[in-house]
């Protein structure tokens, strides 16, 4: 249920507890900001010494005010924090912004204090931001309770870093970016990132949500809130380079990092991930244009070969495609360009712009109208003619005629854009020239750096959340009691995962009894070994019982494993081995991995990730997105594989894993996919507890 945060963002009255005349204290900066809009609502300053603060009378306590206060900012030293919160609640506060530090970030004792305060706030029906935060602001309600000013605009900024928020404000100014709201998240003891994303989604003046988060709390709930927002969500997070906690017993654990998990959550939620504050600014500037890409097929348009080549590389580095243009489109381009122009992609004017500036507009119009083009990246000198004519320097001598022509071309480009939803992004050597200003004022993102222009287009190409949004977790099933190989097989088989016949044996008699249940060839596996194949604990294609018995004796002598599995050998001809794994992330819950498997899983590293459980349709899309996806459709005369059957098994495996919170990792490797179906050939599980539980 969505929380009511109206008292937080549009309170009837405000009090700053800890207001001070000392510029070194945070209570001074917040009080000064709060007084910027005294006509909007009553603003009370509270200092235990009373007197005056910033030329205003200060009350010695909230109680001394003699009237209720809707929102209270608490900026006092730690020892007095709880008393200040209790007094605020007694005075009827419905929202508290806790700037005071020294709680969960200080250790277990601080965490216990924080939890106790949050419980008292919730019991009173109030909300708490922080503690250990730097305040909030809402430009749409003239609420200024942070140390810095934020230019008004449409971006809601939710950040765990005050300095990063300031940097984003400074970087956004040249692009005309402004902010509807700012919230410093702090420790999220009560009001969480999820609450704020949901509230900003309902906030009509907010057009995009920018998040810097180091701790997601409930990451899956964040992803779900972002998917449901109906507005662009741009995420900057830290720690991408460090591998998450893992078990060395599993390929899934060895292949999965925290960066993979966050990226999977972003894809499933339609969130735009960025790596730096600069990239976040670029993405927000692009998204503010209102255009959205239908896909990643990008036409690069330039007036110089060097710029075109660099831009094509930058586009592909950003995850876009720069395909060769089709014959009919190339023919249409030749009708508006001269003979020496290149029309393959990149499209190069090759000097025609100086002869006829409107050729820029004609070319952009043809590219935007082409069905095979999803977006256009224009790069190079455009803007230079108007820069020279406008006295900015750098353009050809006597450029006034060219300047006028270029400005007309800019206006013509704007008219072409009016008839399409496709995005155009521009990189210019003269981004502040009059003609580039024409484009920028019409909403076209203009950048000086090629890589920024490419990254902007990539942000516009991010797909919305898939149908159904972030997958819901199934109800927990009865816990898995036997995490051994056959116990895991039985669990998966009960969920509809197909396996070949298999029997666990501990001596030669049981081995021969098992072999009598089905004809060879046989497979023999030593159990309770982490990587059986690497240890020489798997023997394949044993033709008869004699060969099976000989392999058993040799393996037992060499490995000494207490138990073995005798299995029917699956037909490997025309098949491809896949891996399906699920690892339970502490923030995002179960995360699925699918890719090419077998003994070369970690060597190939051709895998994709998604939040689990994964539907069959989503699973097929993940498989089709692998680098080696062509293998699934048959190569060099091999038949096409039953990808739909493999996708169905992936759905069943990930559904089983999602229903068992006690399983830290579940893996089927290999999953053999053939022209006539899919078959799981091996499985293993790692439990979260107890730590010494036996493992397959």
XYZ file of C-alpha atoms in Angstrom:
696
model
C 0.000 0.000 0.000
C 1.381 3.414 -0.981
C 2.364 5.636 1.932
C 0.984 9.144 2.324
C 3.971 11.510 2.173
C 1.989 14.740 1.765
C 3.141 16.040 5.169
C 6.721 15.479 4.063
C 6.549 17.359 0.759
C 3.788 19.900 1.394
C 3.456 20.423 5.153
C 1.192 23.071 6.687
C 4.051 24.306 8.893
C 7.748 23.636 9.450
C 10.126 23.796 12.413
C 13.921 23.525 12.325
C 15.191 22.135 15.628
C 18.863 23.018 15.992
C 18.629 26.220 13.952
C 21.804 28.214 14.442
C 23.606 31.455 13.589
C 26.857 29.495 13.353
C 27.648 28.936 9.635
C 29.679 25.843 10.561
C 26.531 24.056 11.771
C 24.132 22.332 9.417
C 21.204 23.825 11.320
C 22.308 27.232 10.013
C 22.190 26.221 6.340
C 18.831 24.462 6.644
C 17.266 27.327 8.564
C 18.483 29.832 5.972
C 16.980 27.763 3.173
C 13.710 27.242 5.060
C 13.265 30.999 5.343
C 13.371 31.448 1.548
C 9.593 31.029 1.360
C 8.151 32.405 4.611
C 4.886 33.308 2.898
C 4.087 29.724 1.862
C 3.756 28.338 5.401
C 4.832 29.196 8.958
C 8.529 28.475 9.536
C 9.632 28.131 13.169
C 13.242 28.186 14.343
C 14.089 26.280 17.513
C 17.318 26.663 19.492
C 17.583 25.521 23.078
C 19.090 28.899 24.072
C 16.176 30.815 22.544
C 17.057 34.352 21.474
C 17.281 35.068 17.768
C 18.582 33.050 14.825
C 19.089 34.669 11.427
C 17.317 37.722 12.718
C 14.227 35.751 13.697
C 12.976 34.942 17.175
C 13.889 31.366 18.103
C 11.853 29.258 20.509
C 13.755 27.266 23.160
C 11.679 24.155 22.372
C 8.913 22.897 20.141
C 6.554 22.845 23.114
C 7.195 26.549 23.687
C 5.740 27.306 20.261
C 2.300 26.583 21.652
C 0.975 25.222 18.355
C 1.289 21.980 16.384
C 3.955 21.643 13.696
C 3.437 19.424 10.649
C 7.083 18.792 9.669
C 10.102 18.966 11.965
C 13.732 18.988 10.889
C 15.983 17.633 13.656
C 19.591 18.808 13.457
C 20.928 18.344 16.975
C 23.831 16.310 18.426
C 23.198 12.586 18.826
C 22.538 12.484 22.593
C 19.584 14.838 22.232
C 18.099 13.264 19.137
C 15.584 10.865 20.684
C 14.221 13.542 23.004
C 13.795 15.920 20.056
C 11.904 13.275 18.073
C 9.650 12.441 21.018
C 8.856 16.122 21.538
C 8.085 16.530 17.831
C 5.636 13.630 17.948
C 4.044 15.031 21.108
C 3.561 18.342 19.293
C 1.677 16.614 16.479
C 4.426 16.275 13.869
C 3.414 14.089 10.920
C 6.845 14.129 9.257
C 10.388 14.277 10.621
C 13.594 14.875 8.671
C 16.452 13.504 10.780
C 19.788 15.054 9.858
C 21.524 13.782 13.003
C 24.130 11.021 12.436
C 25.506 8.242 14.645
C 22.967 5.470 14.130
C 23.047 2.366 11.901
C 26.206 3.600 10.201
C 27.931 3.616 13.621
C 27.387 -0.064 14.481
C 24.959 -2.424 16.268
C 24.186 -0.081 19.159
C 23.370 2.733 16.767
C 21.209 0.391 14.683
C 19.215 -0.585 17.778
C 18.631 3.109 18.628
C 17.600 3.800 15.055
C 15.083 0.960 15.000
C 13.566 2.079 18.290
C 13.101 5.659 17.061
C 11.598 4.494 13.759
C 9.144 2.257 15.623
C 7.974 5.195 17.769
C 7.523 7.370 14.677
C 5.444 4.730 12.878
C 3.362 4.067 15.994
C 2.472 7.763 16.047
C 1.331 7.631 12.419
C 4.188 9.851 11.255
C 6.983 9.388 8.714
C 10.740 9.771 9.152
C 13.416 10.558 6.527
C 16.911 9.581 7.662
C 18.578 9.651 10.113
C 22.024 10.612 8.805
C 20.527 12.517 5.870
C 21.109 16.000 4.445
C 17.540 17.180 4.121
C 14.858 17.492 1.460
C 13.521 20.075 -0.987
C 10.416 20.377 -3.137
C 10.483 23.213 -5.636
C 6.843 22.642 -6.529
C 5.670 23.435 -2.968
C 8.429 25.933 -2.051
C 9.802 23.597 0.598
C 13.528 24.227 1.077
C 15.040 22.080 3.808
C 18.486 21.244 2.416
C 21.733 23.204 2.470
C 21.803 23.815 -1.298
C 19.438 25.336 -3.814
C 18.144 23.203 -6.654
C 17.050 24.823 -9.903
C 13.376 24.060 -10.592
C 12.514 21.491 -13.212
C 11.089 18.028 -13.730
C 13.678 15.665 -12.183
C 13.135 14.131 -8.750
C 16.581 13.403 -7.291
C 16.796 10.683 -4.629
C 20.374 10.384 -3.427
C 22.456 8.823 -0.688
C 25.167 11.390 -1.351
C 24.807 15.125 -0.867
C 27.948 15.945 -2.832
C 26.780 13.865 -5.795
C 23.461 15.696 -5.724
C 25.314 19.004 -5.898
C 27.442 17.740 -8.796
C 24.361 16.622 -10.714
C 22.823 20.043 -10.213
C 25.947 21.751 -11.556
C 26.262 19.372 -14.516
C 22.594 19.672 -15.369
C 22.505 23.463 -15.553
C 24.085 23.782 -19.037
C 21.454 21.364 -20.365
C 18.584 23.244 -18.765
C 17.930 20.428 -16.298
C 16.096 21.306 -13.114
C 14.644 19.451 -10.163
C 11.142 19.005 -8.841
C 12.326 17.374 -5.629
C 15.475 16.411 -3.778
C 15.589 13.851 -0.984
C 18.722 12.770 0.844
C 17.956 9.123 1.641
C 20.150 8.702 4.714
C 19.752 5.401 6.535
C 16.164 4.792 5.322
C 15.063 3.803 8.817
C 11.419 4.497 7.911
C 10.821 6.196 4.551
C 12.622 4.089 1.984
C 13.783 4.521 -1.581
C 10.804 2.388 -2.629
C 8.367 4.731 -0.859
C 9.929 7.754 -2.527
C 9.976 6.276 -6.038
C 6.297 5.388 -5.689
C 5.420 8.863 -4.435
C 7.431 10.622 -7.169
C 5.659 8.454 -9.737
C 2.365 9.958 -8.537
C 3.812 13.495 -8.434
C 2.597 15.139 -11.635
C 5.332 17.831 -11.922
C 8.002 15.111 -11.806
C 8.844 13.855 -15.292
C 11.884 11.672 -14.463
C 13.353 10.086 -11.340
C 17.118 10.079 -10.755
C 18.487 7.731 -8.091
C 21.928 7.406 -6.542
C 21.831 4.419 -4.203
C 24.495 2.537 -2.282
C 21.965 0.462 -0.346
C 18.732 -0.511 -2.090
C 17.230 -2.104 0.985
C 14.634 -4.287 -0.724
C 16.076 -4.216 -4.236
C 13.260 -6.234 -5.776
C 10.672 -3.840 -4.350
C 12.684 -0.939 -5.800
C 12.699 -2.622 -9.211
C 8.945 -3.213 -9.002
C 8.290 0.414 -8.018
C 10.489 1.653 -10.877
C 8.737 -0.649 -13.362
C 5.356 0.695 -12.246
C 6.419 4.352 -12.198
C 5.347 5.162 -15.747
C 8.234 7.656 -15.878
C 11.913 7.250 -16.727
C 14.033 6.091 -13.798
C 17.802 6.598 -14.081
C 20.016 4.706 -11.641
C 23.589 5.403 -10.568
C 24.996 2.946 -8.060
C 28.369 2.054 -6.596
C 30.249 -1.226 -6.203
C 29.856 -2.555 -9.748
C 33.415 -3.869 -9.838
C 33.312 -6.047 -6.726
C 32.033 -9.570 -6.976
C 29.145 -10.387 -4.706
C 29.298 -13.070 -2.055
C 29.412 -16.418 -3.763
C 29.946 -20.111 -3.311
C 32.914 -21.637 -5.087
C 30.889 -24.818 -5.425
C 28.736 -23.379 -8.206
C 29.265 -22.125 -11.740
C 26.362 -19.754 -11.080
C 28.137 -18.249 -8.074
C 31.434 -17.985 -9.936
C 29.835 -16.199 -12.888
C 27.549 -13.756 -11.055
C 28.647 -10.379 -9.696
C 26.714 -7.582 -8.023
C 26.946 -5.649 -11.307
C 25.174 -8.503 -13.140
C 22.381 -8.494 -10.577
C 21.805 -4.740 -10.750
C 21.927 -4.811 -14.553
C 19.350 -7.624 -14.625
C 17.055 -5.696 -12.291
C 17.396 -2.593 -14.481
C 16.504 -4.528 -17.638
C 13.502 -6.159 -16.004
C 12.283 -2.840 -14.575
C 13.016 -0.661 -17.617
C 15.467 1.421 -15.564
C 18.267 3.347 -17.313
C 21.571 2.346 -15.649
C 24.493 4.804 -15.688
C 28.050 4.579 -14.390
C 28.997 8.164 -13.541
C 27.358 11.503 -12.645
C 28.244 12.716 -16.148
C 26.410 9.776 -17.711
C 23.429 10.419 -15.459
C 23.279 14.032 -16.633
C 23.530 12.925 -20.260
C 20.727 10.376 -19.824
C 18.456 12.869 -18.058
C 19.103 15.505 -20.711
C 18.152 13.017 -23.412
C 15.073 11.759 -21.598
C 13.848 15.323 -21.039
C 13.449 15.624 -24.828
C 10.368 13.422 -24.665
C 11.520 11.266 -27.597
C 11.924 7.512 -27.164
C 13.734 5.040 -29.379
C 11.842 2.071 -30.800
C 15.060 0.092 -31.066
C 18.831 0.340 -31.371
C 19.288 0.716 -35.157
C 21.134 4.016 -35.407
C 21.956 6.101 -38.473
C 25.153 8.102 -37.968
C 25.117 11.308 -40.034
C 28.225 13.456 -40.357
C 29.900 16.128 -42.423
C 33.354 14.594 -41.992
C 34.622 11.034 -42.240
C 36.605 11.173 -39.004
C 33.662 12.308 -36.918
C 31.468 9.664 -38.528
C 33.872 6.818 -37.794
C 34.377 7.916 -34.187
C 30.639 8.331 -33.666
C 29.905 4.882 -35.128
C 32.386 3.319 -32.705
C 30.936 5.281 -29.791
C 27.413 4.205 -30.713
C 28.373 0.526 -30.773
C 30.313 0.905 -27.516
C 27.089 2.264 -25.975
C 25.189 -0.830 -27.093
C 23.599 0.625 -30.227
C 23.668 -0.872 -33.722
C 25.005 0.934 -36.795
C 23.822 -1.309 -39.654
C 24.466 -0.708 -43.320
C 21.484 1.065 -44.816
C 19.294 -0.745 -47.315
C 19.391 -0.103 -51.067
C 16.097 1.842 -51.351
C 17.117 4.217 -48.536
C 20.542 4.724 -50.074
C 18.844 5.581 -53.363
C 16.633 8.180 -51.655
C 19.657 9.701 -49.941
C 21.450 10.036 -53.285
C 18.593 12.254 -54.525
C 19.396 14.855 -51.815
C 23.199 14.469 -51.684
C 25.949 14.810 -54.236
C 28.009 12.066 -55.842
C 30.928 12.063 -53.405
C 28.646 11.700 -50.362
C 28.664 8.339 -48.600
C 25.245 6.808 -47.999
C 26.120 3.461 -46.409
C 26.132 4.359 -42.661
C 27.745 6.495 -41.507
C 26.157 8.898 -43.975
C 28.718 11.576 -44.873
C 27.909 14.888 -46.572
C 31.537 15.056 -47.716
C 31.561 18.853 -47.882
C 28.096 19.393 -49.310
C 27.057 21.366 -46.223
C 29.121 24.351 -47.334
C 27.529 24.324 -50.769
C 23.999 23.758 -49.520
C 23.373 23.945 -45.747
C 19.822 22.645 -46.196
C 21.352 19.283 -47.155
C 21.661 18.694 -43.395
C 17.909 18.977 -43.006
C 17.117 16.979 -46.152
C 19.311 14.088 -44.990
C 17.935 14.081 -41.452
C 14.423 14.051 -42.885
C 15.119 11.005 -45.061
C 16.775 9.130 -42.199
C 13.984 9.843 -39.726
C 11.379 8.733 -42.263
C 13.096 5.396 -42.951
C 11.500 2.340 -41.367
C 14.905 0.691 -40.919
C 16.219 3.567 -38.764
C 15.262 3.851 -35.080
C 17.350 6.912 -34.205
C 19.770 9.422 -35.737
C 23.084 10.633 -34.348
C 24.271 13.771 -36.156
C 27.928 14.580 -35.530
C 30.635 16.988 -36.590
C 30.788 20.595 -37.745
C 27.093 21.541 -37.724
C 26.868 24.776 -35.726
C 30.216 26.044 -36.974
C 28.772 28.164 -39.778
C 26.385 29.979 -37.462
C 29.148 30.286 -34.872
C 31.270 32.163 -37.406
C 28.369 34.303 -38.584
C 27.433 35.039 -35.003
C 30.928 36.220 -34.169
C 31.884 33.177 -32.107
C 34.885 32.360 -34.284
C 36.150 29.104 -35.647
C 34.127 28.984 -38.856
C 34.986 29.832 -42.447
C 35.641 33.440 -43.321
C 32.647 35.427 -44.480
C 30.288 32.911 -42.997
C 27.180 35.071 -42.645
C 25.439 33.534 -45.668
C 26.321 30.044 -44.502
C 25.239 30.976 -40.985
C 21.809 31.995 -42.211
C 21.549 28.795 -44.240
C 22.572 26.657 -41.299
C 20.025 28.314 -39.022
C 17.330 27.665 -41.646
C 18.521 24.053 -41.762
C 18.179 23.802 -37.979
C 14.593 25.060 -38.171
C 13.878 22.614 -40.987
C 15.277 19.763 -38.891
C 12.923 20.774 -36.086
C 10.006 20.615 -38.504
C 11.010 17.088 -39.547
C 11.071 16.038 -35.896
C 7.540 17.307 -35.386
C 6.270 14.473 -37.542
C 8.052 11.607 -35.806
C 8.663 10.199 -32.338
C 12.142 9.008 -33.308
C 15.017 10.641 -31.449
C 17.717 12.830 -32.938
C 20.818 13.537 -30.842
C 23.494 15.955 -31.981
C 27.214 16.186 -31.273
C 28.673 19.484 -32.382
C 32.049 21.153 -32.230
C 30.031 24.325 -31.570
C 27.225 23.228 -29.231
C 26.433 26.782 -28.093
C 26.129 28.250 -31.599
C 22.866 29.903 -32.708
C 21.854 26.976 -34.924
C 22.509 24.439 -32.157
C 20.481 26.624 -29.791
C 17.583 26.358 -32.246
C 17.806 22.579 -31.931
C 18.258 22.609 -28.147
C 15.299 24.940 -27.608
C 13.174 22.511 -29.610
C 14.185 19.687 -27.261
C 16.984 18.124 -29.315
C 19.825 17.017 -27.008
C 23.077 18.669 -28.123
C 26.477 17.632 -26.746
C 30.077 18.591 -27.334
C 31.413 15.048 -26.741
C 30.715 12.195 -29.139
C 30.516 9.619 -26.370
C 27.874 11.709 -24.582
C 25.714 11.853 -27.696
C 25.976 8.080 -28.132
C 25.194 7.442 -24.471
C 22.177 9.740 -24.715
C 20.768 7.718 -27.613
C 21.393 4.516 -25.666
C 19.355 5.910 -22.761
C 16.497 6.662 -25.132
C 16.675 3.097 -26.467
C 16.110 1.469 -23.057
C 13.018 -0.652 -23.292
C 10.136 -0.194 -20.848
C 9.608 -2.917 -18.290
C 8.471 -6.183 -19.941
C 4.802 -7.086 -19.787
C 3.959 -8.099 -16.259
C 6.789 -6.026 -14.793
C 9.121 -7.439 -12.186
C 8.169 -11.079 -11.507
C 6.401 -11.736 -8.233
C 7.813 -14.402 -5.943
C 5.712 -17.542 -5.502
C 4.545 -18.655 -2.088
C 7.371 -20.466 -0.229
C 7.263 -24.225 -0.662
C 8.154 -26.859 1.929
C 11.927 -26.568 2.524
C 14.307 -28.887 0.710
C 15.584 -31.397 3.256
C 17.944 -33.406 1.039
C 20.370 -31.115 -0.845
C 22.219 -34.097 -2.286
C 22.276 -34.778 -5.999
C 19.277 -37.095 -6.076
C 17.336 -34.937 -3.637
C 17.785 -31.936 -5.914
C 16.833 -33.997 -8.980
C 13.665 -35.133 -7.211
C 12.761 -31.553 -6.301
C 13.221 -30.342 -9.870
C 11.442 -33.353 -11.336
C 8.439 -32.589 -9.129
C 8.413 -29.150 -10.766
C 8.283 -30.659 -14.244
C 11.991 -30.677 -15.149
C 12.797 -33.785 -17.270
C 15.808 -35.980 -16.397
C 17.059 -39.323 -17.722
C 16.555 -42.319 -15.379
C 19.080 -42.437 -12.512
C 19.759 -44.434 -9.333
C 22.030 -43.722 -6.381
C 24.309 -46.626 -5.444
C 26.854 -47.264 -2.700
C 28.256 -50.693 -3.635
C 28.687 -53.075 -6.562
C 25.476 -54.969 -5.855
C 23.376 -51.823 -5.991
C 25.279 -50.774 -9.105
C 24.327 -53.957 -10.989
C 20.723 -53.770 -9.775
C 20.483 -50.213 -11.099
C 22.037 -51.186 -14.434
C 19.379 -53.872 -14.858
C 16.644 -51.223 -14.847
C 17.572 -49.887 -18.296
C 19.866 -50.699 -21.191
C 23.185 -48.991 -21.861
C 24.992 -46.932 -22.689
C 25.419 -45.747 -19.108
C 26.737 -42.708 -17.261
C 28.523 -43.002 -13.913
C 28.917 -39.991 -11.604
C 30.751 -39.707 -8.299
C 28.511 -37.809 -5.861
C 29.369 -35.126 -3.290
C 32.099 -33.614 -5.471
C 31.763 -29.874 -6.317
C 32.901 -30.152 -9.956
C 32.636 -33.804 -10.851
C 33.947 -33.477 -14.405
C 37.057 -31.542 -13.365
C 37.821 -34.179 -10.737
C 37.428 -37.059 -13.180
C 34.219 -38.086 -11.456
C 32.095 -38.533 -14.580
C 32.310 -41.419 -17.060
C 30.150 -41.177 -20.180
C 28.933 -43.613 -22.839
C 29.800 -46.811 -20.954
C 28.475 -49.370 -23.460
C 27.507 -52.236 -21.152
C 27.432 -53.438 -17.546
C 30.986 -54.725 -17.668
C 32.290 -51.309 -18.688
C 30.111 -49.696 -16.026
C 31.492 -52.001 -13.295
C 35.080 -51.395 -14.406
C 34.557 -47.627 -14.352
C 33.001 -47.853 -10.895
C 35.944 -49.788 -9.459
C 38.495 -47.413 -10.972
C 36.649 -44.298 -9.840
C 36.105 -45.588 -6.323
C 39.756 -46.514 -5.985
C 40.876 -43.099 -7.195
C 38.275 -40.789 -5.609
C 36.874 -42.719 -2.665
C 33.460 -41.064 -3.030
C 30.830 -42.654 -0.740
C 28.051 -42.745 -3.343
C 27.606 -42.795 -7.108
C 24.835 -42.231 -9.607
C 24.086 -44.662 -12.438
C 22.170 -42.979 -15.258
C 20.919 -43.600 -18.768
C 23.136 -41.922 -21.339
C 21.278 -39.194 -23.249
C 21.842 -38.876 -26.985
C 24.172 -35.899 -27.428
C 24.115 -35.853 -31.246
C 22.793 -32.556 -32.654
C 22.402 -31.178 -29.124
C 23.794 -28.075 -27.401
C 24.501 -27.836 -23.678
C 23.044 -24.919 -21.711
C 23.295 -23.824 -18.097
C 20.372 -22.650 -15.953
C 21.200 -21.280 -12.531
C 19.506 -19.258 -9.821
C 21.349 -17.434 -7.047
C 19.558 -15.720 -4.183
C 20.817 -12.164 -3.842
C 20.403 -10.507 -0.422
C 18.886 -7.370 -2.003
C 17.100 -8.569 -5.138
C 16.127 -12.116 -4.204
C 16.468 -14.957 -6.730
C 18.391 -14.002 -9.878
C 18.481 -16.357 -12.859
C 21.413 -17.076 -15.144
C 21.030 -18.764 -18.524
C 23.664 -19.403 -21.144
C 25.831 -21.930 -22.887
C 26.887 -24.583 -20.413
C 28.703 -27.846 -19.935
C 32.321 -28.066 -18.851
C 33.228 -24.818 -20.657
C 30.655 -22.645 -18.864
C 33.137 -20.388 -17.077
C 35.447 -20.297 -20.097
C 32.764 -19.223 -22.578
C 31.053 -16.815 -20.169
C 28.175 -16.455 -22.639
C 25.360 -15.928 -20.154
C 22.428 -13.591 -19.485
C 20.667 -12.626 -16.263
C 17.122 -11.828 -15.146
C 15.171 -11.651 -11.926
C 13.572 -15.014 -11.178
C 11.196 -16.645 -11.745
C 11.600 -16.289 -15.515
C 8.674 -16.946 -17.832
C 9.203 -19.136 -20.886
C 8.811 -16.105 -23.162
C 11.422 -14.159 -21.197
C 13.706 -17.203 -21.156
C 13.551 -17.517 -24.930
C 14.401 -13.814 -25.288
C 17.421 -14.299 -23.006
C 18.609 -17.269 -25.067
C 18.150 -15.357 -28.321
C 20.268 -12.548 -26.909
C 23.355 -14.710 -26.266
C 26.440 -14.170 -28.404
C 26.239 -17.747 -29.655
C 22.478 -17.710 -30.263
C 23.005 -18.769 -33.889
C 23.861 -22.252 -32.597
C 20.262 -22.644 -31.484
C 18.944 -22.313 -35.019
C 21.322 -24.839 -36.522
C 24.657 -24.132 -38.191
C 26.713 -25.942 -40.839
C 23.874 -28.297 -41.707
C 22.846 -29.081 -38.133
C 19.100 -29.021 -37.412
C 17.460 -26.203 -35.459
C 17.011 -26.905 -31.748
C 13.803 -26.923 -29.723
C 14.345 -23.546 -28.070
C 10.747 -23.449 -26.832
C 11.328 -26.680 -24.879
C 14.516 -25.263 -23.343
C 12.679 -22.065 -22.394
C 9.923 -24.103 -20.737
C 12.510 -25.964 -18.634
C 14.142 -22.660 -17.662
C 10.766 -21.416 -16.437
C 10.323 -24.562 -14.320
C 13.832 -24.454 -12.821
C 13.613 -20.777 -11.908
C 10.116 -21.185 -10.482
C 11.275 -24.010 -8.208
C 14.260 -21.960 -7.039
C 12.133 -18.872 -6.378
C 9.777 -20.921 -4.197
C 12.625 -22.145 -1.953
C 14.189 -19.287 0.033
C 16.417 -21.800 1.833
C 18.280 -22.481 -1.443
C 21.170 -20.061 -1.947
C 22.017 -21.491 -5.376
C 20.312 -23.970 -7.681
C 21.859 -25.063 -10.942
C 21.111 -27.342 -13.861
C 24.280 -27.808 -15.916
C 24.141 -29.076 -18.510
C 20.635 -28.679 -19.816
C 20.779 -30.538 -23.130
C 18.607 -28.962 -25.810
C 18.022 -31.059 -28.942
C 15.825 -30.779 -32.023
C 13.196 -32.870 -30.224
C 13.195 -31.354 -26.728
C 15.321 -30.563 -23.676
C 16.697 -32.766 -20.903
C 18.457 -31.869 -17.633
C 21.616 -33.939 -17.223
C 22.990 -32.659 -13.902
C 21.804 -30.568 -10.955
C 23.124 -29.210 -7.702
C 21.997 -26.961 -4.872
C 23.650 -24.923 -2.124
C 21.586 -24.179 0.986
C 21.811 -20.976 2.984
C 21.784 -22.845 6.304
C 22.931 -24.842 8.076
C 26.425 -24.065 6.828
C 27.555 -27.661 7.209
C 24.635 -29.213 5.317
C 25.733 -31.881 2.825
C 25.859 -30.579 -0.733
C 25.727 -32.257 -4.101
